[in-house]
Every structure is written in C-alpha cells, then in structure tokens.
Short mmCIF file of C-alpha atoms in Angstrom, two decimals:
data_model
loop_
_atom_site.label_atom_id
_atom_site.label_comp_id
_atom_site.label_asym_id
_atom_site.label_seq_id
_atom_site.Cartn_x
_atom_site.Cartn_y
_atom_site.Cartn_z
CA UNK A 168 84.94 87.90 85.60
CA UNK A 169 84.42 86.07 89.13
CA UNK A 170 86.28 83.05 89.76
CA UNK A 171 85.12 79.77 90.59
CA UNK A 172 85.22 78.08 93.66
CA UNK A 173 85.12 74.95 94.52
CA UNK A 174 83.24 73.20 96.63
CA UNK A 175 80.44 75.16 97.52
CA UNK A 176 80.35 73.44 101.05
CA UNK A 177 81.97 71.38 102.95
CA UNK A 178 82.19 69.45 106.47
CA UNK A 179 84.58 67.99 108.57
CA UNK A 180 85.55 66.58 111.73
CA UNK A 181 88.60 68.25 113.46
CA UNK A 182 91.50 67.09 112.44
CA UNK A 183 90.94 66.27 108.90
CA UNK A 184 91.44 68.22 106.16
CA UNK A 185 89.80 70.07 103.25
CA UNK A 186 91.25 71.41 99.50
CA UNK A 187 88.89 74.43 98.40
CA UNK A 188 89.94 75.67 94.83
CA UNK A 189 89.95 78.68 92.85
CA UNK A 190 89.87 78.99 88.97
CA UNK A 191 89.92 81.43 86.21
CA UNK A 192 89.73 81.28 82.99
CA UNK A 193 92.04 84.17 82.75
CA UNK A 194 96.35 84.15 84.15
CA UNK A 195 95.94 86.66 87.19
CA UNK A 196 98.40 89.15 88.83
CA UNK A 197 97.46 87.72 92.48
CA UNK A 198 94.74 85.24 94.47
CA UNK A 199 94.06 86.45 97.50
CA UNK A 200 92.58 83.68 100.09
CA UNK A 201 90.07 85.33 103.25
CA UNK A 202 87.94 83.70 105.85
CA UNK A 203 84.71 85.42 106.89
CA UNK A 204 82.47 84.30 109.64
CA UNK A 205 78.66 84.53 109.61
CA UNK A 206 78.24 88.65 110.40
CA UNK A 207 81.54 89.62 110.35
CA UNK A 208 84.15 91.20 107.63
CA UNK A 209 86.68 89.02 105.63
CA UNK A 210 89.93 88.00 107.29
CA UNK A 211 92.84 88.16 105.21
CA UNK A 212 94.46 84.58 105.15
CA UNK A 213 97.43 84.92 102.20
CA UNK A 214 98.45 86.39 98.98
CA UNK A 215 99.86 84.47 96.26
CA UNK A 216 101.46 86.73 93.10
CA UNK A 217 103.96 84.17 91.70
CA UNK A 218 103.43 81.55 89.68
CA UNK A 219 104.48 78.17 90.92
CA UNK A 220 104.47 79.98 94.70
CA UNK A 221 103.55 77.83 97.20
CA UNK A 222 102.89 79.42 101.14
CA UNK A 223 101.28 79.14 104.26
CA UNK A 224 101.13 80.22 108.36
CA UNK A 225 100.03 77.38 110.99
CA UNK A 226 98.14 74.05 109.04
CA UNK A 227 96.69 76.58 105.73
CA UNK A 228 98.53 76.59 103.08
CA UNK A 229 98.05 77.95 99.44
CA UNK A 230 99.27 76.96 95.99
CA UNK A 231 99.32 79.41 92.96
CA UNK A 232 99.66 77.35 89.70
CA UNK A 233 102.32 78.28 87.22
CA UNK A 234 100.52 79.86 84.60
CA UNK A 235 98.41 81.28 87.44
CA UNK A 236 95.29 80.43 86.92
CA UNK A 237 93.99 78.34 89.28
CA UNK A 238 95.01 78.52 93.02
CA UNK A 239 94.52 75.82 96.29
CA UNK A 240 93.90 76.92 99.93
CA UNK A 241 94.86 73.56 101.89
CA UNK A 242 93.53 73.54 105.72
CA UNK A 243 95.54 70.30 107.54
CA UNK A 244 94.33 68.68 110.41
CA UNK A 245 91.41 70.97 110.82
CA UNK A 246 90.35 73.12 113.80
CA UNK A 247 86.85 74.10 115.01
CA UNK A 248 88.24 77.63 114.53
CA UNK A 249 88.25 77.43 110.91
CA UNK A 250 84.86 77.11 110.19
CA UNK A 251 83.47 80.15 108.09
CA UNK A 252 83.26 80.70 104.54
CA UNK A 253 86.29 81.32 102.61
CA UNK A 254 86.58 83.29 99.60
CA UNK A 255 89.28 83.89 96.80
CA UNK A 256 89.95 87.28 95.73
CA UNK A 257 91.42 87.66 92.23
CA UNK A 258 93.30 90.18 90.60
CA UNK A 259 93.91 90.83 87.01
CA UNK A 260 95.61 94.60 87.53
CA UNK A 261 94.39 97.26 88.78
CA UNK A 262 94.01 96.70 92.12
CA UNK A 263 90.50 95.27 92.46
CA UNK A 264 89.90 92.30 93.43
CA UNK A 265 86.69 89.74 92.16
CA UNK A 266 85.60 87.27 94.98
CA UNK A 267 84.36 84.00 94.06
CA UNK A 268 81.12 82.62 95.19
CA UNK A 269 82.44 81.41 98.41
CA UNK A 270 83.26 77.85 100.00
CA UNK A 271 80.98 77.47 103.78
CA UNK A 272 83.57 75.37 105.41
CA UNK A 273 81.82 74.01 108.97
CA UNK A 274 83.96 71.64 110.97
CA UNK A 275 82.34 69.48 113.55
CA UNK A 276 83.55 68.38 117.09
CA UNK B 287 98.73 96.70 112.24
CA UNK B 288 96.77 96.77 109.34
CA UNK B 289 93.42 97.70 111.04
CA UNK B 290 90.26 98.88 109.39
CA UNK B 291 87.46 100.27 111.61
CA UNK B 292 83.86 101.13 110.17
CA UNK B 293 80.87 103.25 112.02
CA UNK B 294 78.15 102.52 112.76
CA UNK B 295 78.71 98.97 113.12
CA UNK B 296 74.46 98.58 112.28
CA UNK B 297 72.10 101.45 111.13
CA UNK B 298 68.55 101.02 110.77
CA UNK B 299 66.37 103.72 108.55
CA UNK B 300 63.34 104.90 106.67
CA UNK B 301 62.76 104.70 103.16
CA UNK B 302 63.55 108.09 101.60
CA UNK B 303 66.74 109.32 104.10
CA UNK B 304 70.24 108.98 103.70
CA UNK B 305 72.63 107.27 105.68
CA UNK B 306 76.50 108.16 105.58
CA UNK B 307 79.32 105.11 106.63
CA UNK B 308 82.70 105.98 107.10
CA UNK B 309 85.62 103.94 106.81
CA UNK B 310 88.84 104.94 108.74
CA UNK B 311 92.46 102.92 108.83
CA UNK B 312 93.65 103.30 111.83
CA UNK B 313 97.20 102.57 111.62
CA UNK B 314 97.92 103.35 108.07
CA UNK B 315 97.57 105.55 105.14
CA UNK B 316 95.61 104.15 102.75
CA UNK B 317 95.66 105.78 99.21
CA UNK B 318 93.41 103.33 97.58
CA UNK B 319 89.92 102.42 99.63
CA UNK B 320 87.10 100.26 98.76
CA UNK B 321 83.14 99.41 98.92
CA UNK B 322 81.81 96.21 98.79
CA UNK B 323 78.00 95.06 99.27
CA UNK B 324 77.62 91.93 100.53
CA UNK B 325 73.88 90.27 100.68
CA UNK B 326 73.08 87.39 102.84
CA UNK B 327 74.94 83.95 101.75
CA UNK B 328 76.57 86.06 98.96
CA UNK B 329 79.84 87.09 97.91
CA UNK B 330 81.19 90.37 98.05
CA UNK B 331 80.23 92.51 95.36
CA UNK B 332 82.99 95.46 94.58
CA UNK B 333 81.35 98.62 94.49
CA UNK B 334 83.58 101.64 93.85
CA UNK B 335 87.25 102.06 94.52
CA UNK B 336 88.33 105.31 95.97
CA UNK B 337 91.38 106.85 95.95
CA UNK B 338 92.69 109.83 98.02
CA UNK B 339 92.02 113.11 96.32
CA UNK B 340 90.20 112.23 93.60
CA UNK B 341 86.54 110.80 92.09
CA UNK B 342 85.46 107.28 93.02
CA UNK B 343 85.50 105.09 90.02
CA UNK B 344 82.50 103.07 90.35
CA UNK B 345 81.61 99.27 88.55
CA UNK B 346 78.99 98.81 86.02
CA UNK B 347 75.43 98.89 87.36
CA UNK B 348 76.39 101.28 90.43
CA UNK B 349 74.47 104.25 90.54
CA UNK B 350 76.94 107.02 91.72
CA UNK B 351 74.33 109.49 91.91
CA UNK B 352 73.07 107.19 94.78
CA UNK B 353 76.23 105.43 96.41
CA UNK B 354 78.57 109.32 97.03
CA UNK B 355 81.66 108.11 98.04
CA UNK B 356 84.42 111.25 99.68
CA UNK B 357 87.75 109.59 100.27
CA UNK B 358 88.91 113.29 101.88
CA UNK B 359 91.82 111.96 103.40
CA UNK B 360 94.44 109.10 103.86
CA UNK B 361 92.82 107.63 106.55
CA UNK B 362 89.04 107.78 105.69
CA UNK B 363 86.74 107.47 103.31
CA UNK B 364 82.86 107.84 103.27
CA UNK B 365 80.21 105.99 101.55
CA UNK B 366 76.69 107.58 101.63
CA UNK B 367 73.84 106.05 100.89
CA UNK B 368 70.81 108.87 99.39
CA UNK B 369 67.55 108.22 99.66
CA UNK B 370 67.81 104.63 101.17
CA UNK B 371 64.99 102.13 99.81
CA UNK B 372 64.50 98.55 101.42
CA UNK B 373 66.28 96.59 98.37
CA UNK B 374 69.79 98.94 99.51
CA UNK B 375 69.37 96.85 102.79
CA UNK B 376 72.61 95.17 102.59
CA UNK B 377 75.97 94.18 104.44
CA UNK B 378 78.48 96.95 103.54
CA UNK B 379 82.19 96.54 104.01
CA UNK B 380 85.06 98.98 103.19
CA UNK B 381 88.75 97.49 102.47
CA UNK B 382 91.65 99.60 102.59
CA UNK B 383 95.43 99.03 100.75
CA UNK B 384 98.80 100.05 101.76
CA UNK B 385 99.54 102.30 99.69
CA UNK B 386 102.18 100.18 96.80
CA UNK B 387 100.88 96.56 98.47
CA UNK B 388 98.33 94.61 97.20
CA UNK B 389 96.43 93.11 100.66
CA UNK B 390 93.26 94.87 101.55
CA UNK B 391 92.07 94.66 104.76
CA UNK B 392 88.92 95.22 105.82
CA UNK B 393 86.30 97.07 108.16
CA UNK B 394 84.02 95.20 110.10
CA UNK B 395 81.48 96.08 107.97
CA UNK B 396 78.49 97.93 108.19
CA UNK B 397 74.76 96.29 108.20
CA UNK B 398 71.89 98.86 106.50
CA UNK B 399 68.24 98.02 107.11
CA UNK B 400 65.70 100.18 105.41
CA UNK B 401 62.47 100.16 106.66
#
C-alpha cells in the first residue's frame, strides 16, 4: 500500500526550512528518504528502521515515530541544492520498498 | 561505493522490437536487484525484484512474458523489454542491495521511447 506524502509541493527561499511527511496506515520495518532531480535516478538520503530513531548528515534530518508509522524528513536552513522531489520508500518486509507520491521541493534564490 | 550504473542511458525504438537494459553494480555484489518504471511527474512504480540465480518475482499487473528480467550474476541484471509499444515509453531505473542491508541504490536510469 503506498504511503502518503505530504505536501505535494513546496517552495522556499534559501535558508528556510521545510517538514515533508510520510504516513502509513500500516507499522513498517524501515522509511527510506531519496531525492531525485528532474531526469535523473533517486539519491539515497537516510534509512530509518527503529522506532523513536531520530538521524541526519549536514541540515536533513529524519524522524521515525515510535510505533513507526509515520516518518519526517526535516531540511534546515535550505540550500538551492536541495531542490528536487523527494520521495519516501517504505518497507513492510521483504525487501521492497513502496514510494509515495512524491514531495517537488523548489527553493528559490 | 555503492554505485549503480545502467546502459544505455536513452534508447529510442519502433513499435514491435525489443530493447534489452542492463543494470551492473559496480563496486558490489548485489544478491537482490530491482526494476522500477517511473512515468513523467510520477513515482516509482516497483516492477520485479530479482535475485541472483533464480526467477524474477514480478508485482501484480506486470506482464512477465513482456518485462524478461536475467539477474545472471552478482553484479548484473537485465531487464528486456519484447515487443516495445509506445505506452512502454517510460523512465526505467534498476536499484541494487547489499546483499544483508536494506539501502538500494540506484542506476541512473534508463529513458525508453517507442515510436
């Protein structure tokens, strides 16, 4: 069952910042967080597998709820670099993972 | 580490011929690959998951008559595409796992135009 993201767009100016969510209505094994610009493959941004984990590399950050169900990417003080689309990836065993719909992040000078 | 190359990077083709994409990890050995389709301002839609050795297993609504995936090796797998029609026109991206890890990272990806 895909997850669902939230917002389905967003913009900013650099330097502020932006919350895109992830929820299902079932607890996962793992959310994984990419970032995919317009012709290109996904970028892997994070994994989260615990619940209650909280990580993150640089200003993005993730959050992993503790009965793992819903997950947060946070992007601080925004960069022109992160525009793109991010997607969660969610995992209920297996290995496969169902993408959400997809958040089109743009940040503006 | 980690990387993921696909070829070609772009193929464009008439209706009725068959196009092969193949999906190598360069660095690793991958026992687990994947196929995703992607159309334009969509998500990525999971289309098989290969592992090394054996038969694809491919999601509902995939024709695997149509989509033959070979995973022939460790390193690469291959998705063909038989007797392409305009609607398979699509953005198609392999992942591969570590083999015991749960990250996939992925190819480039692969754009298909049928003409």
């Amino acid at each position: 069952q895909q997850p669902v993201q939230s917002p389905q767009a967003v913009i900013l100016r650099e330097g502020e910042d932006a919350v895109i969510n992830c929820s299902s209505s079932k607890a996962l094994y793992s959310v994984h967080w990419y970032r995919q610009k317009h012709g290109e493959a996904p970028v892997f941004l994070m994994i989260l597998l615990k619940g209650g984990e909280q990580k993150g590399h640089d200003k993005i950050s993730a959050s992993f709820n503790e009965k793992k169900q819903q997950s947060s990417l946070y992007l601080t003080a925004s960069q022109l670099s992160y525009s793109g689309t991010y997607f969660c990836g969610t995992e209920i065993g297996g290995r496969q993972l169902t993408f959400g719909s997809g958040t089109q992040l743009t940040v503006l000078p | 580490g980690a990387v993921v190359s696909q070829h070609p990077s772009w193929v464009i083709c008439k209706s009725g011929t068959s196009v092969k994409i193949e999906c190598r990890s360069l660095d690793f050995q991958a026992t687990t690959m994947f196929w995703y389709r992607q159309f334009p301002k969509q998500s990525l839609m999971l289309m098989a998951t290969s592992n090394e050795g054996s038969k694809a297993t491919y999601e509902q609504g995939v024709e695997k008559d149509k989509f033959l995936i070979n995973h022939a090796s460790l390193t690469l797998s291959t998705l063909t595409v038989t007797s392409a029609h305009p609607e398979d026109s699509s953005f198609y991206i392999c992942s591969a796992a570590l083999g015991g890890a749960d990250t996939q990272y992925f190819g480039p990806g692969t754009r298909l135009t049928v003409l």
